[in-house]
mmCIF file of C-alpha atoms in Angstrom:
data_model
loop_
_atom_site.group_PDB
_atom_site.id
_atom_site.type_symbol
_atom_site.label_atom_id
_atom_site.label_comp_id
_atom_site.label_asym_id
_atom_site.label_seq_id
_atom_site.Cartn_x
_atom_site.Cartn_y
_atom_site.Cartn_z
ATOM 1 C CA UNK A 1 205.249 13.859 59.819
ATOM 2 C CA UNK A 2 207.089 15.834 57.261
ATOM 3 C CA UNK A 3 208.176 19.115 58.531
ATOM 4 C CA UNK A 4 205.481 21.156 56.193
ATOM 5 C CA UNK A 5 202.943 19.306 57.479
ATOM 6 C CA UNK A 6 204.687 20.325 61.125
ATOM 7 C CA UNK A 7 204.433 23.750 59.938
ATOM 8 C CA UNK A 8 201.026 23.734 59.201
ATOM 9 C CA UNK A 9 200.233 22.317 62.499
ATOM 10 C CA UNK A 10 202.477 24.586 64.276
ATOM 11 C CA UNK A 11 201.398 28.431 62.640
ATOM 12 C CA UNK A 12 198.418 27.743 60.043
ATOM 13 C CA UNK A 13 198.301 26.318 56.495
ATOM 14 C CA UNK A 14 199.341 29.731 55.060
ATOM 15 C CA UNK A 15 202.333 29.690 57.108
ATOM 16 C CA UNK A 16 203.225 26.531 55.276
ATOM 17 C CA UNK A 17 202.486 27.236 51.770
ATOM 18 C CA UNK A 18 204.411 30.424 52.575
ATOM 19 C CA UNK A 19 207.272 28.572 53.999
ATOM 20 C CA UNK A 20 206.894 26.024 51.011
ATOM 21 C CA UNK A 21 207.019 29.074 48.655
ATOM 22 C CA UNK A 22 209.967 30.633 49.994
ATOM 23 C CA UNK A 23 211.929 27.559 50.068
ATOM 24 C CA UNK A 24 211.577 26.787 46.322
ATOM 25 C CA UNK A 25 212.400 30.005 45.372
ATOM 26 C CA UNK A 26 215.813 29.998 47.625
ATOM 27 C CA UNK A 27 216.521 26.507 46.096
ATOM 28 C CA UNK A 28 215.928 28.026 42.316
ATOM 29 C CA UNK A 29 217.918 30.612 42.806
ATOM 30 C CA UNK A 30 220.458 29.024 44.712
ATOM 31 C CA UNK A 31 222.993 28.838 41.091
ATOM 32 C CA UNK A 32 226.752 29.244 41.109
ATOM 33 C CA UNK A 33 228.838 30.928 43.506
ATOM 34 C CA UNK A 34 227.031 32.806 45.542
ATOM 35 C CA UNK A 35 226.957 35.080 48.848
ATOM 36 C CA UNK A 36 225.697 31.972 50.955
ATOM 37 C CA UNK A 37 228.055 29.692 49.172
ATOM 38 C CA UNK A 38 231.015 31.650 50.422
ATOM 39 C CA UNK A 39 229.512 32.147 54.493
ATOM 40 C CA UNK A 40 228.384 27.785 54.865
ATOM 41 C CA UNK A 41 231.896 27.482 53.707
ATOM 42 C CA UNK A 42 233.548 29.991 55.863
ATOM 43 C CA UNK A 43 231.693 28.351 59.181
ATOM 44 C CA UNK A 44 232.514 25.108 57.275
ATOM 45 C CA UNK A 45 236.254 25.911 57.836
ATOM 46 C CA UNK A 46 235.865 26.665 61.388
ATOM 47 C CA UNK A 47 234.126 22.943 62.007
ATOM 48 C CA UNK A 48 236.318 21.033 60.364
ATOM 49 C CA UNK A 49 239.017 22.814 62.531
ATOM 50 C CA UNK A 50 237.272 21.797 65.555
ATOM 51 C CA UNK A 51 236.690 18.439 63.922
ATOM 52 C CA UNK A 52 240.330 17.787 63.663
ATOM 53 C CA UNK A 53 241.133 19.478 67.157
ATOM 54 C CA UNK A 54 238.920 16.935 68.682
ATOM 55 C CA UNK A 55 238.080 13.738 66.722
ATOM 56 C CA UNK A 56 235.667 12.763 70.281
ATOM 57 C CA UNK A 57 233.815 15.154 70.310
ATOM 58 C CA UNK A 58 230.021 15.260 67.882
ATOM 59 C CA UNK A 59 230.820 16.705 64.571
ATOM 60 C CA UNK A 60 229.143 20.634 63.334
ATOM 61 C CA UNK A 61 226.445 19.898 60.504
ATOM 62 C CA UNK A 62 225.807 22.204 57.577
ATOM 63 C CA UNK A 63 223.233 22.544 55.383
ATOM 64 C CA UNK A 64 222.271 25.251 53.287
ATOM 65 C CA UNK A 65 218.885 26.179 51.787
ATOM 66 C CA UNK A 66 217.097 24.426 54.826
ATOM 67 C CA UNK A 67 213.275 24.554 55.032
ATOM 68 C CA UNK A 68 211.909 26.598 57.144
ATOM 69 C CA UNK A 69 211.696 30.389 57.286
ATOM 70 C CA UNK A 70 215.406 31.325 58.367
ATOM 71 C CA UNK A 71 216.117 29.394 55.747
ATOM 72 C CA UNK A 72 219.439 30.056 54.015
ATOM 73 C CA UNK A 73 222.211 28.385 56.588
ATOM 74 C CA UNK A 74 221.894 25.750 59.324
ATOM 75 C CA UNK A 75 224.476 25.027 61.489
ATOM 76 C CA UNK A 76 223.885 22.266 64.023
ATOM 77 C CA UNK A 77 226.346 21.690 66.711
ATOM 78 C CA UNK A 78 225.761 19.008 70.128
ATOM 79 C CA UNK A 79 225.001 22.406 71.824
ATOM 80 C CA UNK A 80 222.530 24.217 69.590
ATOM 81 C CA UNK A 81 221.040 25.093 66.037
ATOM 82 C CA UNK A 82 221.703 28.064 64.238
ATOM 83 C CA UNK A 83 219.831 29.590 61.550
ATOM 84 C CA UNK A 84 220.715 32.547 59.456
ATOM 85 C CA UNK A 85 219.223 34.348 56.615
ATOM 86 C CA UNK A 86 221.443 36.032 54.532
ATOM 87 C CA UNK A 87 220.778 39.579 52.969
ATOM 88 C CA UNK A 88 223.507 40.501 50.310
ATOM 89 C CA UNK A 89 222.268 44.220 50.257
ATOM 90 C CA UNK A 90 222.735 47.733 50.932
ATOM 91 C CA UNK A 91 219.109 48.618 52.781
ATOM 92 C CA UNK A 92 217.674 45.489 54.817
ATOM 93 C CA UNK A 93 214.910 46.157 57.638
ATOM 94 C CA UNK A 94 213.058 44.004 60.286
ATOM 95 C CA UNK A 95 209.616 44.737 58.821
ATOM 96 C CA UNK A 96 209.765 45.655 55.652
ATOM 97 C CA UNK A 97 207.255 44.297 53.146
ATOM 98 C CA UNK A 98 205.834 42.073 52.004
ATOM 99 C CA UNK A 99 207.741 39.574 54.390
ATOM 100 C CA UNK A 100 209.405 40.822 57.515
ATOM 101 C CA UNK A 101 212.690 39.223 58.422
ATOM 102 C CA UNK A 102 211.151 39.845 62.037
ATOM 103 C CA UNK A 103 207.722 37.873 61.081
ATOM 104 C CA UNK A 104 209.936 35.018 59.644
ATOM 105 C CA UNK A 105 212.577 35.069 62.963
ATOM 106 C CA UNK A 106 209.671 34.606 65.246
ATOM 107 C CA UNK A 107 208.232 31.559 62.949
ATOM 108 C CA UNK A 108 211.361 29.928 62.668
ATOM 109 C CA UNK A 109 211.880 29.842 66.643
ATOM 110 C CA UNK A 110 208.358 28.736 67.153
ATOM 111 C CA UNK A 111 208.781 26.234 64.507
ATOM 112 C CA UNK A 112 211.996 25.273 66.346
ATOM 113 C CA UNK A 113 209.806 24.935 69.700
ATOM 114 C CA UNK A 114 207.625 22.314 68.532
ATOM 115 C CA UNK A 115 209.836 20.409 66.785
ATOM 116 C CA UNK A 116 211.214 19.824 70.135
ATOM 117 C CA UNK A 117 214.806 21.963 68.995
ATOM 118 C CA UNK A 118 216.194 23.380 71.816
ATOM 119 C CA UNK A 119 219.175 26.206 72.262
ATOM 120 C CA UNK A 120 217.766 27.479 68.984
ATOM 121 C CA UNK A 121 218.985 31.339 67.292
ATOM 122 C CA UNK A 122 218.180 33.333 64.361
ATOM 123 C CA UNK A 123 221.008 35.294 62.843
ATOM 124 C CA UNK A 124 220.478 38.020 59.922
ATOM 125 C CA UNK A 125 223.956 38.391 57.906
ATOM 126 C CA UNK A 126 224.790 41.573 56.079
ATOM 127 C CA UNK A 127 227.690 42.403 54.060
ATOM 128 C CA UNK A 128 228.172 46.369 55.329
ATOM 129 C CA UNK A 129 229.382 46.511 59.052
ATOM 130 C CA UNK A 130 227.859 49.672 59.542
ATOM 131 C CA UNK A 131 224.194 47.955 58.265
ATOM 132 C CA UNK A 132 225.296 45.051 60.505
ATOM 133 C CA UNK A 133 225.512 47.421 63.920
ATOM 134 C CA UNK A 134 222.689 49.654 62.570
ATOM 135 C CA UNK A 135 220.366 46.443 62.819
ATOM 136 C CA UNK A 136 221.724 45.492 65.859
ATOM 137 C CA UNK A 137 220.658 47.988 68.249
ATOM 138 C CA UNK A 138 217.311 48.011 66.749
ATOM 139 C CA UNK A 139 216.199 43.865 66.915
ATOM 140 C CA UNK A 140 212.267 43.882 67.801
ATOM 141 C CA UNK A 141 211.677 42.589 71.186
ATOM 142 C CA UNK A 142 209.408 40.223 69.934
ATOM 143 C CA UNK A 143 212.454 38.086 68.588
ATOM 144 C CA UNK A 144 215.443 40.073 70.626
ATOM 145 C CA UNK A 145 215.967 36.966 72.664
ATOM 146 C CA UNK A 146 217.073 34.435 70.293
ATOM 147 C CA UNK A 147 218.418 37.128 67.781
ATOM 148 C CA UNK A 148 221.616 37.884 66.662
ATOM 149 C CA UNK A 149 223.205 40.470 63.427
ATOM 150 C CA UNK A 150 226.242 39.095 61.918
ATOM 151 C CA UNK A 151 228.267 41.223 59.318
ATOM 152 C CA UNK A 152 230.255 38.648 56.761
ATOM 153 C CA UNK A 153 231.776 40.352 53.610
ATOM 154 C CA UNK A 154 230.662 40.304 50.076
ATOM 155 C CA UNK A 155 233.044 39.711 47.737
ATOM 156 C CA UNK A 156 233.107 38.992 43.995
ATOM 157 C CA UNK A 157 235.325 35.496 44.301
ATOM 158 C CA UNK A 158 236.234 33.186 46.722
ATOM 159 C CA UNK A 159 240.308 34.003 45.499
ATOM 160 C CA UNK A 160 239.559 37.967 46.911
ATOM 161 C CA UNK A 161 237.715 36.718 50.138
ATOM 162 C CA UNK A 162 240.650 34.275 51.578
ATOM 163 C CA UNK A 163 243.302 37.711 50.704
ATOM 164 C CA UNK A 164 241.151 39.813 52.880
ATOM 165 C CA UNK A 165 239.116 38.112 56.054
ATOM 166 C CA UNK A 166 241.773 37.829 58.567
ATOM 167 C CA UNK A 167 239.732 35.727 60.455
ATOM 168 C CA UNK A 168 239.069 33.038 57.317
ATOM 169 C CA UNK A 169 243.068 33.612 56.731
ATOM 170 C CA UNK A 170 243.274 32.321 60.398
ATOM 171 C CA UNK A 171 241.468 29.541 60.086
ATOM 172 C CA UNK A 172 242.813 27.992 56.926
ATOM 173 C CA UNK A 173 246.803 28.409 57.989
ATOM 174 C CA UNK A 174 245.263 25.971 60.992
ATOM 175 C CA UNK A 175 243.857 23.220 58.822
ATOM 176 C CA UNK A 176 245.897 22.965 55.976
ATOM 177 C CA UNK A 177 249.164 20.713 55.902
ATOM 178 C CA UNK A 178 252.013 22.957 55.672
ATOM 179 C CA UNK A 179 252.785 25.270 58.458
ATOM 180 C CA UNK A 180 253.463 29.550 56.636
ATOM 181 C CA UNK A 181 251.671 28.693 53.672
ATOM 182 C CA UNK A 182 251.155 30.676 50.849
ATOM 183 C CA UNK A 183 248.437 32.501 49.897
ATOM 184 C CA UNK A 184 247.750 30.378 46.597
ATOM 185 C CA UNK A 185 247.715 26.990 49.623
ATOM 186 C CA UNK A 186 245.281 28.865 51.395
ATOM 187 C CA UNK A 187 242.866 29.813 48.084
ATOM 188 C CA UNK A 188 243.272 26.321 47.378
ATOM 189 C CA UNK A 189 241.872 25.096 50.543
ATOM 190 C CA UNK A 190 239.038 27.314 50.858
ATOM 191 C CA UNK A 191 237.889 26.188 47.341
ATOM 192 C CA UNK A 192 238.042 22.499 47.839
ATOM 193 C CA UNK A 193 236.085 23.198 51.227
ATOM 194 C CA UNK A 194 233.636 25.318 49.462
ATOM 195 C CA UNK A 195 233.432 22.684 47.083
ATOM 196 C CA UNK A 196 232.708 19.857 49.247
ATOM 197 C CA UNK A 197 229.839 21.508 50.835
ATOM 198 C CA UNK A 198 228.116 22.360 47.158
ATOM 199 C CA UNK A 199 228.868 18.474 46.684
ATOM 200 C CA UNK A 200 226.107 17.819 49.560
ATOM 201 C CA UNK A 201 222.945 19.913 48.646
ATOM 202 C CA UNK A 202 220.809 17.887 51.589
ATOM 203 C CA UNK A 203 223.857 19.084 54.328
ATOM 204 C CA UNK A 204 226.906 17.039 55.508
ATOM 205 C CA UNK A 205 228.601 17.129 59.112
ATOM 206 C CA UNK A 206 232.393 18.367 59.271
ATOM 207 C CA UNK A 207 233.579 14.476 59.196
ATOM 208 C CA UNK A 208 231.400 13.844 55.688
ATOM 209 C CA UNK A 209 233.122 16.944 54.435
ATOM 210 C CA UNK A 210 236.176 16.171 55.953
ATOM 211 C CA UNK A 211 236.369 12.854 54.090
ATOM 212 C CA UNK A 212 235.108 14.213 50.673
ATOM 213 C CA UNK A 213 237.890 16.877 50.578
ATOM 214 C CA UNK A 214 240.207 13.706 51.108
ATOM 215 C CA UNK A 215 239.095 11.784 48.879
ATOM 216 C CA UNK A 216 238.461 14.881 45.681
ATOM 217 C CA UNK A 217 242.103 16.205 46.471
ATOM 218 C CA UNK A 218 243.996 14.339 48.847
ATOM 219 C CA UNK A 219 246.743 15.298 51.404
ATOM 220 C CA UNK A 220 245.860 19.094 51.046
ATOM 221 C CA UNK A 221 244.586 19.362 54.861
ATOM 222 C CA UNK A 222 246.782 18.032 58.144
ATOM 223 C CA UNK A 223 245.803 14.952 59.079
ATOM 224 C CA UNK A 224 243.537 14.792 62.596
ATOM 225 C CA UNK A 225 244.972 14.285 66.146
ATOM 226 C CA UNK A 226 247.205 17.165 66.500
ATOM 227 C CA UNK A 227 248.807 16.428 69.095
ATOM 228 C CA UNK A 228 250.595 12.905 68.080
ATOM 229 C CA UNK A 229 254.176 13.276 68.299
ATOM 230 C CA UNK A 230 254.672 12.856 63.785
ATOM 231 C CA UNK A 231 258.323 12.486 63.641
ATOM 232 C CA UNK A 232 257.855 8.970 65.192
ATOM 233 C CA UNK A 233 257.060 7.614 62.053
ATOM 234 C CA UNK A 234 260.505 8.445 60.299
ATOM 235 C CA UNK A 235 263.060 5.472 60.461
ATOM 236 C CA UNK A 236 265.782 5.285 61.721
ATOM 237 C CA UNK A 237 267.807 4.205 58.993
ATOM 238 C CA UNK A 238 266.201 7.218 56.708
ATOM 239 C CA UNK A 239 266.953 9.941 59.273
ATOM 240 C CA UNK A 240 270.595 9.127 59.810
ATOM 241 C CA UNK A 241 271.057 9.521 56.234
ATOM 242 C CA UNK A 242 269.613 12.786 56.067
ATOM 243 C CA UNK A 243 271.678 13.619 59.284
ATOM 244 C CA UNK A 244 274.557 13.410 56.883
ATOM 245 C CA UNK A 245 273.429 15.904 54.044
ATOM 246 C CA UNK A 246 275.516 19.370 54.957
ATOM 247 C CA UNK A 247 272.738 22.121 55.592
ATOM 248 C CA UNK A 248 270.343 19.803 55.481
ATOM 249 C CA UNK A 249 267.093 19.890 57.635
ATOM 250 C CA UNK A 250 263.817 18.500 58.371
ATOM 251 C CA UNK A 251 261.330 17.343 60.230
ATOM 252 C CA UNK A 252 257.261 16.159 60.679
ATOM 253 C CA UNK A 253 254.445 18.525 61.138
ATOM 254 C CA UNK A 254 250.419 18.062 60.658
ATOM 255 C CA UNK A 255 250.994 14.617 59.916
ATOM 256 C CA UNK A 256 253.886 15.468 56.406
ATOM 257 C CA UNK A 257 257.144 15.541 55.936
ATOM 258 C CA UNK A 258 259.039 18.450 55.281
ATOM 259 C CA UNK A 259 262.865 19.569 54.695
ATOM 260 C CA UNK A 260 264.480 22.888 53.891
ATOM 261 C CA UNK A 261 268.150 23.270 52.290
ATOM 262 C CA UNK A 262 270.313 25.681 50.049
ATOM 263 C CA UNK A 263 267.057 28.483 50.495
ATOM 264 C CA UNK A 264 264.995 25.540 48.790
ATOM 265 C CA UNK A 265 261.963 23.748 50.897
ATOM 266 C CA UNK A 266 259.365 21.257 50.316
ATOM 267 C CA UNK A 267 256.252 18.841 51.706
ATOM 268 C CA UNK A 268 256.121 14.872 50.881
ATOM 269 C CA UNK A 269 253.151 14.596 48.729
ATOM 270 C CA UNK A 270 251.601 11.995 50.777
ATOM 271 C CA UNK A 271 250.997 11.577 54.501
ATOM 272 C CA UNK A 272 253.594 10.273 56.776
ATOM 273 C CA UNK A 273 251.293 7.292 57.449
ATOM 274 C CA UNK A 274 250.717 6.201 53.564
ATOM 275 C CA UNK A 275 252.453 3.620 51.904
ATOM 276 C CA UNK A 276 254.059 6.088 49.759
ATOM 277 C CA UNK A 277 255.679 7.866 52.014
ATOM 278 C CA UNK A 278 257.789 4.456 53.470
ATOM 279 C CA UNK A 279 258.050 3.499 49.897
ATOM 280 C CA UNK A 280 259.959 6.748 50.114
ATOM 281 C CA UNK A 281 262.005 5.990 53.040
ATOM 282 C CA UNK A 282 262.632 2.744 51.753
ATOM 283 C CA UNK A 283 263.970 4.033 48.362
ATOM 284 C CA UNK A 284 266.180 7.290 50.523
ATOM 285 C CA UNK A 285 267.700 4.304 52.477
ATOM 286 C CA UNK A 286 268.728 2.439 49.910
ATOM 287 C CA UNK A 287 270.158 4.944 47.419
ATOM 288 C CA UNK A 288 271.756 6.378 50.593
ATOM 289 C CA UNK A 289 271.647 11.091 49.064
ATOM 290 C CA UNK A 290 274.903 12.715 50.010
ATOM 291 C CA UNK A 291 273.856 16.172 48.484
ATOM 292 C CA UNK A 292 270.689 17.873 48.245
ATOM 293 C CA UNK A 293 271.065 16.872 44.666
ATOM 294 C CA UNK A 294 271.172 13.641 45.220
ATOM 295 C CA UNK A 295 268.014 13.680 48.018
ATOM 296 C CA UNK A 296 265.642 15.474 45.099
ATOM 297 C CA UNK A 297 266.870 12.662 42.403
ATOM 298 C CA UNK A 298 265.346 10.859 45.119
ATOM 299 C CA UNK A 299 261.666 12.355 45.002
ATOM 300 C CA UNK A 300 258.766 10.881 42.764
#
């Protein structure tokens, strides 16, 4: 049965053409860049940390503009469903005309019922922290227990949003390949994330997004399973050549390989488990670098 038809069953045939109604005109308006763009990427950040913490364990879905009545974000984890509706405004109340958030909170969680959805919430996201607490304290009881306020910042680009949410900052120095990165790494990341999930207008889990961020613009983010020991997959031969180089460091961290010298540093292009990278070895070996000179006449 398809889920208007559901909705009709569930709260009426108005609540359906209403429902119907409000997701076409989230979907028409959904154009560029926008408020919601920024927060499914933001959460989108956080799963496909998780996802690369812990490859076992059932990857987070996204999907944004999702039918229904909290409607804007859903975020689907082994554990529960989360819905949020997103108000990018000064002045937002519970019941204000002509279509209470409250009204469409209390839908969406008895929608959720009888599709059989189960640890379900409904989250209303402002951009003003004092609008954000302000809402808060006042949730109706009719929806109080499944309700939550979230504040997430608006900001005019993605570029000004990575500079100033800590938290976002936080997450992105975790995922990408390069341990201190820069801020211009950490803009980049968050833009080829944010991409990926406009690339999947029906939704995508964090291991769909995961691999189309790979495959758009590869070895940006580490590579998954943390915790392998990297510098295994150096030779021998290669490392007692660089041994040799005065001042000469390195090493392998988030699955590249790095090296510092002379107040100069930099990050292998490519994994330490492509071909390119033992091409590289290969090549080191055999032209045998005394100087840091020589090691960068080495590079591609």
């Amino acid at each position: 049965m398809a889920l208007n038809e559901q909705i009709a069953a569930c709260l009426g045939e108005s609540a359906a053409r209403y429902a119907a109604n409000k997701h076409r005109g989230g979907s028409n308006g959904n154009k560029g860049v926008r408020y919601e763009d920024f927060f499914i990427a933001f959460h989108a950040v956080d799963g496909l940390l998780q996802h690369v913490l812990d490859l076992s364990a059932p990857p987070i879905h996204f999907k944004g503009q999702a039918e229904g009545f909290a409607d804007d974000v859903r975020i689907a984890s082994a554990a529960s469903i989360a819905y949020f509706q997103l108000k990018n405004a000064q002045s937002v109340q519970w019941s204000a005309a002509p279509h209470p958030i409250e009204i469409d909170f209390d839908y969406q969680a008895r929608l959720s019922a009888h599709l059989g959805e189960t640890s379900v919430s409904t989250t209303l996201v402002v951009p003003s922290v004092t609008l954000s607490e302000s809402l808060r304290l006042n949730i109706p009881n009719k929806i109080r227990a499944h309700t939550k306020v979230e504040h997430f910042p608006w900001t005019e680009t993605a570029n000004r949003l990575v500079l100033e949410c800590a938290e976002l900052r936080e997450q992105l120095t975790q995922i990408v390949n390069v341990d201190d990165p820069t801020d211009d790494v950490l803009v980049g990341a968050f833009g080829m994330i944010l991409i990926a999930c406009l690339n999947y207008p029906g939704g995508a889990d964090a291991r769909e997004l995961l691999a189309h961020c790979s495959k758009l613009y590869p070895n940006q983010l580490r590579l998954a399973n943390m915790d392998e020991a990297w510098e295994q997959h150096l030779k021998s031969d290669f490392t007692a050549i660089l041994d040799k180089i005065p001042g000469f460091s390195y090493g392998a961290k988030r699955g590249f390989f790095y090296w510092s010298a002379s107040g100069t540093s930099g990050v292998f292009g490519s994994s330490v488990l492509s071909e390119e990278f033992n091409l590289f070895q290969r090549d080191v070996v055999q032209r045998n670098p005394k100087t840091l000179d020589d090691f960068e006449e080495v590079l591609p």
